Each structure stands twice: as structure tokens, then as C-alpha cells.
Amino acid sequence: TTVGFGEIRPISPTGRLFTIFLIIAGFAIFSYAVGILVDVINKGRLIALFKENRMLYKIARLKNHIVVCYHNEYTIELTKELRGAHIPFVVIDPRDDIEEIAKKYKYPFYVKGEPHTLLAIKKAHLSSAKGVITLSKNVPDNIAVISSVRLYEKDLKRHPYYVLSVANTDEEIEKLLRLGANEVLSPTKLIAKRMTAITVDPDVKNILEEFVYSVDTPLDLEEVTVSKKSWIAYKKLKEAHLRELFNVTVVGIKEESGKFIPIPKGNVTIKPGDVLLIIGTARDMKKARKII
């Protein structure tokens, strides 16, 4: 609180009062600042801030990553597959123990916060991400995330993110799709279909895992929608020469009416709006999709 060794020149009583106030106010501010610092250190917030800054620096270097919202059993299995496919991802969850969860389930990048908030979106570096997967079992949470992502997308004026979500009922699925989700999966329906397929023919239960979903095989299976301007529109399948040009095979066609044609023959006419189920390598599939 020292202000020197006495008055250098004569000072008025008002000046003395101001100096006294300055001494007291300066000491109070200094004491308050020290108190805050001690409190932050005691509660571990300072260390947490350093850890968060270090994590955000790593996340800021990611590109074309996937932002996964909410931790649950779906997230655990999904992130295993993403790691196996070498796809970078960031998990956002509001739990206080997200750091311990991340260590336990090997999440390399994580953010503590509500996924629908702008702060969490920015911390996850969504501006450079490829898409968002929201896996909350509470549908309003997924609705909030999808809405926030679409608004953020408009603010950035960038091409649409790919948004994937989960729901249980047809009403919930329809609602999420209308709000902007590209795909909404129903775990209960998927499990039911899978169990039915295994029950009907137990011998083929691992075909999808081995030849389509596994990252160790070069095969890929995709749906490609034929647009009105597509060069193969109104052509017969054999006239498209997809196998000769791109080394891919059409194993099914879903028409706009909902009719599905399995293993279509060469004389089947391809119409705008048809969805082609194509199998081939990832590289060949990319070329075929771009051309179609």
C-alpha cells in the first residue's frame, strides 16, 4: 500500500482523501484477485482450463471429422467402428465426468457441454467437420442438436452437413427427418429385422459384416439416386455399361413407387428418381456416384 515517502509537494485535504481511497481500493482489488486465484487453484479449475485449452488446440487441427453428440452405449460401439475405420471424431457430452469416460472408452477428442449450444459447437470445430451424429435417447435433445447445426450451417454459408440421428417410433423418425436430419435409424427396428433375417437363414448371418460393413474388405454397398439430368436416365441398364466403365454392379433398383427389383436384368429401364443399389470397391463407387 506504499505511496512513497511523504508528500513531495503540498497537497489539499481532498487530495489526501483521494489518496486514502486509492490505497484502500487498490489493496481490495489485489486481495480479491488473489482470493479468486486461490479459489480456482483449490477447486482444480485452473488445471481444468489448461487441459481444456490443450484439448481445444488439438480439435482445432481436425478436418472432415465427425461430431458425435451424447455418450451412451450407442456412442461406445460407434466410436469403436470409427477408430477402426480411421475416421476422426469429437464427442460432446454435458457430464462432469466426461474426461474419465473419454479415457475409459478411448475418445481421443471430447468437449464438455450441451451439444446444441453455440459454444460447444465451436469448441468441437464444427466449421471443419464432415457431419454430426446425435445419439440421445431423449428426442428433444436430438431435435435441439439438429436445429442448431442447420442454423450454424446457414451462418457459415457452407454446404449442408450430413446429420444422422436415432429414434424409436415412426412419428419421431418423421419429425427428425422434417427438421433436417439426413438419416434417422431406429435401433429397435434394426435389431428386429436382423433377428428375423438370422431366424430365417442362420447361415448368412455374417455376410453383411464380412463383405459390406467391415473395414478390412474393399467392397462397398451404396444407394445412388438417379437425377433427372443424369446421363443414364431413360436408358436400359445394359446400355449404361456401369460394369465396363466403373467396375461396379447394380444388385437392386428401388423405383419411386416403392417397388424393388432385385438383381435387375439388362433390359430394365432406369428412370429419374430410381435408387440404384450398387456394389463395388470404394474408389470405383466414388467415380460411379459422381458420374451418375
CSV table of C-alpha atoms in Angstrom, one decimal:
chain,number,residue,atom,x,y,z
A,1,THR,CA,0.0,0.0,0.0
A,2,THR,CA,3.0,2.3,-0.1
A,3,VAL,CA,2.6,5.6,-2.0
A,4,GLY,CA,6.0,7.0,-1.4
A,5,PHE,CA,8.0,8.7,1.4
A,6,GLY,CA,5.6,11.6,2.4
A,7,GLU,CA,4.3,14.4,0.3
A,8,ILE,CA,6.6,15.7,-2.5
A,9,ARG,CA,4.7,18.9,-2.6
A,10,PRO,CA,1.8,20.4,-0.5
A,11,ILE,CA,-1.4,18.5,-1.0
A,12,SER,CA,-5.0,19.5,-0.2
A,13,PRO,CA,-7.3,17.6,2.2
A,14,THR,CA,-9.3,16.5,-0.8
A,15,GLY,CA,-6.1,15.1,-2.4
A,16,ARG,CA,-5.3,13.2,0.9
A,17,LEU,CA,-8.9,11.7,0.9
A,18,PHE,CA,-8.4,10.6,-2.8
A,19,THR,CA,-5.0,9.0,-1.9
A,20,ILE,CA,-6.6,7.1,1.0
A,21,PHE,CA,-9.4,5.9,-1.2
A,22,LEU,CA,-6.8,4.9,-3.9
A,23,ILE,CA,-4.8,2.9,-1.3
A,24,ILE,CA,-7.8,1.0,0.1
A,25,ALA,CA,-9.4,0.4,-3.3
A,26,GLY,CA,-6.0,-0.9,-4.8
A,27,PHE,CA,-5.4,-3.2,-1.9
A,28,ALA,CA,-9.1,-4.5,-2.0
A,29,ILE,CA,-8.8,-5.3,-5.7
A,30,PHE,CA,-5.5,-7.0,-5.2
A,31,SER,CA,-6.8,-9.1,-2.3
A,32,TYR,CA,-9.9,-10.0,-4.3
A,33,ALA,CA,-7.8,-11.1,-7.3
A,34,VAL,CA,-5.6,-13.3,-5.0
A,35,GLY,CA,-8.7,-14.8,-3.5
A,36,ILE,CA,-10.1,-15.7,-6.9
A,37,LEU,CA,-6.8,-17.3,-7.9
A,38,VAL,CA,-6.5,-19.3,-4.7
A,39,ASP,CA,-10.1,-20.5,-5.1
A,40,VAL,CA,-9.5,-21.5,-8.7
A,41,ILE,CA,-6.4,-23.4,-7.7
A,42,ASN,CA,-8.1,-25.1,-4.7
A,43,LYS,CA,-11.0,-26.3,-6.8
A,44,GLY,CA,-8.9,-27.5,-9.7
A,45,ARG,CA,-10.5,-25.2,-12.2
A,46,LEU,CA,-7.1,-23.8,-13.3
A,47,ILE,CA,-5.8,-27.2,-14.2
A,48,ALA,CA,-9.1,-28.0,-15.9
A,49,LEU,CA,-8.8,-24.8,-18.0
A,50,PHE,CA,-5.3,-25.8,-19.1
A,51,LYS,CA,-6.5,-29.3,-20.0
A,52,GLU,CA,-9.4,-27.8,-22.0
A,53,ASN,CA,-7.2,-25.4,-23.8
A,54,ARG,CA,-4.8,-28.2,-24.8
A,55,MET,CA,-7.8,-30.3,-26.0
A,56,LEU,CA,-9.3,-27.5,-28.0
A,57,TYR,CA,-5.9,-26.8,-29.7
A,58,LYS,CA,-5.9,-30.5,-30.8
A,59,ILE,CA,-9.5,-30.4,-32.0
A,60,ALA,CA,-8.9,-27.2,-34.0
A,61,ARG,CA,-6.4,-29.1,-36.2
A,62,LEU,CA,-9.0,-31.7,-37.2
A,63,LYS,CA,-10.7,-31.7,-40.7
A,64,ASN,CA,-13.5,-33.7,-42.1
A,65,HIS,CA,-14.2,-35.2,-38.6
A,66,ILE,CA,-17.5,-36.4,-37.2
A,67,VAL,CA,-19.0,-34.7,-34.2
A,68,VAL,CA,-20.8,-37.3,-32.0
A,69,CYS,CA,-23.3,-35.9,-29.5
A,70,TYR,CA,-24.0,-37.6,-26.2
A,71,HIS,CA,-22.3,-40.5,-24.6
A,72,ASN,CA,-24.2,-43.8,-24.2
A,73,GLU,CA,-24.0,-47.4,-25.3
A,74,TYR,CA,-24.5,-46.4,-29.0
A,75,THR,CA,-21.6,-44.0,-28.8
A,76,ILE,CA,-19.3,-46.6,-27.4
A,77,GLU,CA,-19.9,-49.0,-30.2
A,78,LEU,CA,-20.0,-46.3,-32.9
A,79,THR,CA,-16.7,-44.9,-31.8
A,80,LYS,CA,-15.1,-48.3,-31.9
A,81,GLU,CA,-16.0,-48.6,-35.6
A,82,LEU,CA,-14.9,-45.0,-36.3
A,83,ARG,CA,-11.5,-45.7,-34.7
A,84,GLY,CA,-11.2,-48.9,-36.8
A,85,ALA,CA,-12.0,-47.0,-40.0
A,86,HIS,CA,-9.5,-44.3,-39.0
A,87,ILE,CA,-12.2,-41.6,-39.0
A,88,PRO,CA,-11.5,-38.7,-36.6
A,89,PHE,CA,-14.3,-37.8,-34.2
A,90,VAL,CA,-15.2,-35.5,-31.3
A,91,VAL,CA,-17.6,-36.5,-28.6
A,92,ILE,CA,-19.7,-33.8,-26.9
A,93,ASP,CA,-21.4,-34.5,-23.6
A,94,PRO,CA,-22.5,-32.3,-20.7
A,95,ARG,CA,-21.5,-34.8,-17.9
A,96,ASP,CA,-18.9,-33.6,-15.4
A,97,ASP,CA,-17.0,-36.9,-15.6
A,98,ILE,CA,-16.6,-36.8,-19.4
A,99,GLU,CA,-12.8,-36.8,-19.0
A,100,GLU,CA,-12.9,-40.1,-17.2
A,101,ILE,CA,-15.4,-41.5,-19.7
A,102,ALA,CA,-13.2,-40.4,-22.6
A,103,LYS,CA,-10.2,-42.2,-21.0
A,104,LYS,CA,-12.2,-45.4,-20.3
A,105,TYR,CA,-13.6,-45.7,-23.8
A,106,LYS,CA,-10.7,-44.2,-25.7
A,107,TYR,CA,-12.3,-41.0,-27.0
A,108,PRO,CA,-9.2,-39.1,-28.3
A,109,PHE,CA,-11.1,-35.8,-28.5
A,110,TYR,CA,-14.0,-34.6,-26.3
A,111,VAL,CA,-15.9,-31.5,-25.3
A,112,LYS,CA,-17.8,-30.9,-22.1
A,113,GLY,CA,-21.0,-29.0,-22.8
A,114,GLU,CA,-24.6,-29.2,-24.1
A,115,PRO,CA,-24.2,-30.2,-27.8
A,116,HIS,CA,-26.9,-27.8,-29.0
A,117,THR,CA,-25.2,-24.7,-27.7
A,118,LEU,CA,-23.1,-22.5,-30.0
A,119,LEU,CA,-20.2,-22.6,-27.6
A,120,ALA,CA,-20.0,-26.5,-27.7
A,121,ILE,CA,-20.4,-26.4,-31.5
A,122,LYS,CA,-17.5,-24.0,-31.8
A,123,LYS,CA,-15.3,-26.0,-29.4
A,124,ALA,CA,-15.9,-29.1,-31.4
A,125,HIS,CA,-14.7,-27.2,-34.5
A,126,LEU,CA,-17.9,-28.0,-36.4
A,127,SER,CA,-16.9,-25.5,-39.1
A,128,SER,CA,-14.4,-28.0,-40.4
A,129,ALA,CA,-16.4,-31.2,-39.7
A,130,LYS,CA,-17.9,-33.5,-42.2
A,131,GLY,CA,-21.1,-34.2,-40.3
A,132,VAL,CA,-22.9,-34.7,-37.0
A,133,ILE,CA,-24.3,-37.9,-35.3
A,134,THR,CA,-26.7,-37.2,-32.4
A,135,LEU,CA,-27.4,-40.3,-30.3
A,136,SER,CA,-29.5,-39.1,-27.3
A,137,LYS,CA,-32.3,-41.3,-26.2
A,138,ASN,CA,-34.3,-38.2,-25.5
A,139,VAL,CA,-35.8,-37.0,-28.8
A,140,PRO,CA,-36.0,-33.3,-27.8
A,141,ASP,CA,-32.2,-33.3,-27.3
A,142,ASN,CA,-31.7,-34.6,-30.9
A,143,ILE,CA,-34.2,-32.0,-32.2
A,144,ALA,CA,-32.2,-29.2,-30.5
A,145,VAL,CA,-28.9,-30.5,-31.9
A,146,ILE,CA,-30.3,-30.8,-35.5
A,147,SER,CA,-31.8,-27.3,-35.4
A,148,SER,CA,-28.6,-25.8,-34.0
A,149,VAL,CA,-26.5,-27.5,-36.7
A,150,ARG,CA,-28.7,-26.3,-39.5
A,151,LEU,CA,-28.7,-22.7,-38.2
A,152,TYR,CA,-24.9,-22.8,-37.8
A,153,GLU,CA,-24.6,-24.1,-41.3
A,154,LYS,CA,-26.6,-21.2,-42.7
A,155,ASP,CA,-24.5,-18.7,-40.7
A,156,LEU,CA,-21.3,-20.2,-42.2
A,157,LYS,CA,-23.0,-20.3,-45.7
A,158,ARG,CA,-21.4,-23.7,-46.4
A,159,HIS,CA,-22.7,-26.9,-48.0
A,160,PRO,CA,-25.0,-28.9,-45.8
A,161,TYR,CA,-23.6,-31.2,-43.0
A,162,TYR,CA,-24.6,-34.8,-43.1
A,163,VAL,CA,-26.7,-35.3,-40.0
A,164,LEU,CA,-27.5,-38.8,-38.6
A,165,SER,CA,-29.8,-39.5,-35.6
A,166,VAL,CA,-31.7,-42.2,-33.8
A,167,ALA,CA,-35.3,-42.6,-32.7
A,168,ASN,CA,-37.7,-45.3,-31.8
A,169,THR,CA,-41.2,-44.5,-33.2
A,170,ASP,CA,-42.3,-43.7,-36.8
A,171,GLU,CA,-43.6,-40.3,-35.5
A,172,GLU,CA,-40.2,-39.4,-34.0
A,173,ILE,CA,-38.4,-40.5,-37.1
A,174,GLU,CA,-40.6,-38.4,-39.3
A,175,LYS,CA,-40.2,-35.4,-37.1
A,176,LEU,CA,-36.4,-35.6,-37.1
A,177,LEU,CA,-36.3,-36.0,-40.9
A,178,ARG,CA,-38.6,-33.0,-41.4
A,179,LEU,CA,-36.3,-30.9,-39.1
A,180,GLY,CA,-33.3,-31.6,-41.3
A,181,ALA,CA,-31.8,-35.0,-40.4
A,182,ASN,CA,-30.4,-36.8,-43.5
A,183,GLU,CA,-31.0,-40.2,-41.9
A,184,VAL,CA,-32.8,-41.4,-38.8
A,185,LEU,CA,-32.2,-45.0,-37.6
A,186,SER,CA,-34.4,-47.0,-35.2
A,187,PRO,CA,-32.3,-49.4,-33.2
A,188,THR,CA,-35.3,-51.5,-32.2
A,189,LYS,CA,-36.4,-51.9,-35.8
A,190,LEU,CA,-32.9,-52.7,-37.0
A,191,ILE,CA,-32.5,-55.4,-34.3
A,192,ALA,CA,-35.9,-56.9,-35.1
A,193,LYS,CA,-35.0,-57.1,-38.8
A,194,ARG,CA,-31.6,-58.6,-38.1
A,195,MET,CA,-33.1,-61.2,-35.8
A,196,THR,CA,-35.7,-62.1,-38.3
A,197,ALA,CA,-33.1,-62.5,-41.0
A,198,ILE,CA,-31.0,-64.7,-38.8
A,199,THR,CA,-34.0,-66.8,-37.8
A,200,VAL,CA,-35.0,-67.3,-41.5
A,201,ASP,CA,-31.5,-68.2,-42.6
A,202,PRO,CA,-28.8,-68.6,-39.9
A,203,ASP,CA,-26.1,-69.5,-42.4
A,204,VAL,CA,-25.9,-65.9,-43.9
A,205,LYS,CA,-25.9,-64.0,-40.6
A,206,ASN,CA,-22.3,-62.7,-41.1
A,207,ILE,CA,-22.4,-61.8,-44.7
A,208,LEU,CA,-23.1,-58.1,-44.2
A,209,GLU,CA,-20.4,-57.8,-41.5
A,210,GLU,CA,-17.8,-59.6,-43.6
A,211,PHE,CA,-18.4,-58.1,-47.0
A,212,VAL,CA,-20.1,-54.7,-46.5
A,213,TYR,CA,-19.7,-53.3,-43.0
A,214,SER,CA,-16.1,-54.5,-42.3
A,215,VAL,CA,-13.3,-52.0,-43.0
A,216,ASP,CA,-11.0,-54.8,-43.9
A,217,THR,CA,-12.7,-55.6,-47.2
A,218,PRO,CA,-12.5,-53.4,-50.3
A,219,LEU,CA,-16.2,-54.0,-51.1
A,220,ASP,CA,-18.7,-51.2,-50.6
A,221,LEU,CA,-22.5,-51.2,-50.9
A,222,GLU,CA,-24.3,-47.9,-51.6
A,223,GLU,CA,-27.6,-46.4,-52.8
A,224,VAL,CA,-27.3,-43.9,-55.6
A,225,THR,CA,-30.3,-41.8,-56.7
A,226,VAL,CA,-30.7,-41.1,-60.4
A,227,SER,CA,-31.4,-37.4,-61.0
A,228,LYS,CA,-33.4,-36.0,-63.9
A,229,LYS,CA,-30.2,-34.7,-65.5
A,230,SER,CA,-28.3,-38.0,-65.1
A,231,TRP,CA,-26.9,-39.4,-68.4
A,232,ILE,CA,-28.2,-42.9,-67.6
A,233,ALA,CA,-31.8,-41.7,-67.2
A,234,TYR,CA,-34.3,-43.4,-69.5
A,235,LYS,CA,-31.5,-45.8,-70.7
A,236,LYS,CA,-31.6,-49.6,-70.3
A,237,LEU,CA,-29.3,-51.0,-67.6
A,238,LYS,CA,-27.1,-52.8,-70.2
A,239,GLU,CA,-26.8,-49.5,-72.2
A,240,ALA,CA,-25.2,-47.7,-69.2
A,241,HIS,CA,-22.2,-50.1,-69.2
A,242,LEU,CA,-21.6,-49.4,-65.5
A,243,ARG,CA,-19.6,-52.6,-65.0
A,244,GLU,CA,-17.4,-51.9,-68.0
A,245,LEU,CA,-16.9,-48.2,-67.2
A,246,PHE,CA,-16.6,-48.2,-63.4
A,247,ASN,CA,-16.3,-51.9,-62.4
A,248,VAL,CA,-19.5,-51.7,-60.3
A,249,THR,CA,-22.6,-53.9,-60.3
A,250,VAL,CA,-26.2,-52.9,-59.8
A,251,VAL,CA,-27.7,-55.5,-57.5
A,252,GLY,CA,-31.1,-53.8,-57.0
A,253,ILE,CA,-33.3,-51.0,-58.1
A,254,LYS,CA,-35.9,-49.2,-55.9
A,255,GLU,CA,-38.4,-47.3,-58.0
A,256,GLU,CA,-40.2,-44.1,-56.9
A,257,SER,CA,-43.4,-46.1,-56.5
A,258,GLY,CA,-41.7,-48.2,-53.8
A,259,LYS,CA,-41.3,-51.3,-56.0
A,260,PHE,CA,-37.9,-53.1,-55.5
A,261,ILE,CA,-36.3,-55.0,-58.4
A,262,PRO,CA,-33.7,-57.4,-57.1
A,263,ILE,CA,-30.8,-58.5,-59.4
A,264,PRO,CA,-32.2,-56.5,-62.4
A,265,LYS,CA,-31.7,-57.7,-65.9
A,266,GLY,CA,-30.1,-55.7,-68.6
A,267,ASN,CA,-33.3,-54.7,-70.3
A,268,VAL,CA,-34.7,-52.8,-67.3
A,269,THR,CA,-35.1,-49.1,-68.0
A,270,ILE,CA,-33.5,-46.7,-65.5
A,271,LYS,CA,-35.9,-43.8,-64.7
A,272,PRO,CA,-35.2,-40.5,-62.8
A,273,GLY,CA,-35.9,-40.9,-59.1
A,274,ASP,CA,-34.8,-44.6,-59.2
A,275,VAL,CA,-32.4,-45.6,-56.4
A,276,LEU,CA,-29.7,-48.0,-57.6
A,277,LEU,CA,-28.2,-50.4,-55.1
A,278,ILE,CA,-24.6,-50.7,-56.3
A,279,ILE,CA,-21.7,-52.9,-55.1
A,280,GLY,CA,-18.0,-52.3,-55.8
A,281,THR,CA,-14.8,-51.0,-54.4
A,282,ALA,CA,-14.8,-47.6,-52.6
A,283,ARG,CA,-12.7,-46.0,-55.3
A,284,ASP,CA,-14.9,-47.3,-58.2
A,285,MET,CA,-18.0,-46.4,-56.3
A,286,LYS,CA,-16.9,-42.8,-55.9
A,287,LYS,CA,-16.4,-42.4,-59.6
A,288,ALA,CA,-19.7,-44.1,-60.4
A,289,ARG,CA,-21.6,-42.0,-57.9
A,290,LYS,CA,-20.1,-38.8,-59.3
A,291,ILE,CA,-21.0,-39.7,-62.9
A,292,ILE,CA,-24.5,-41.0,-62.2
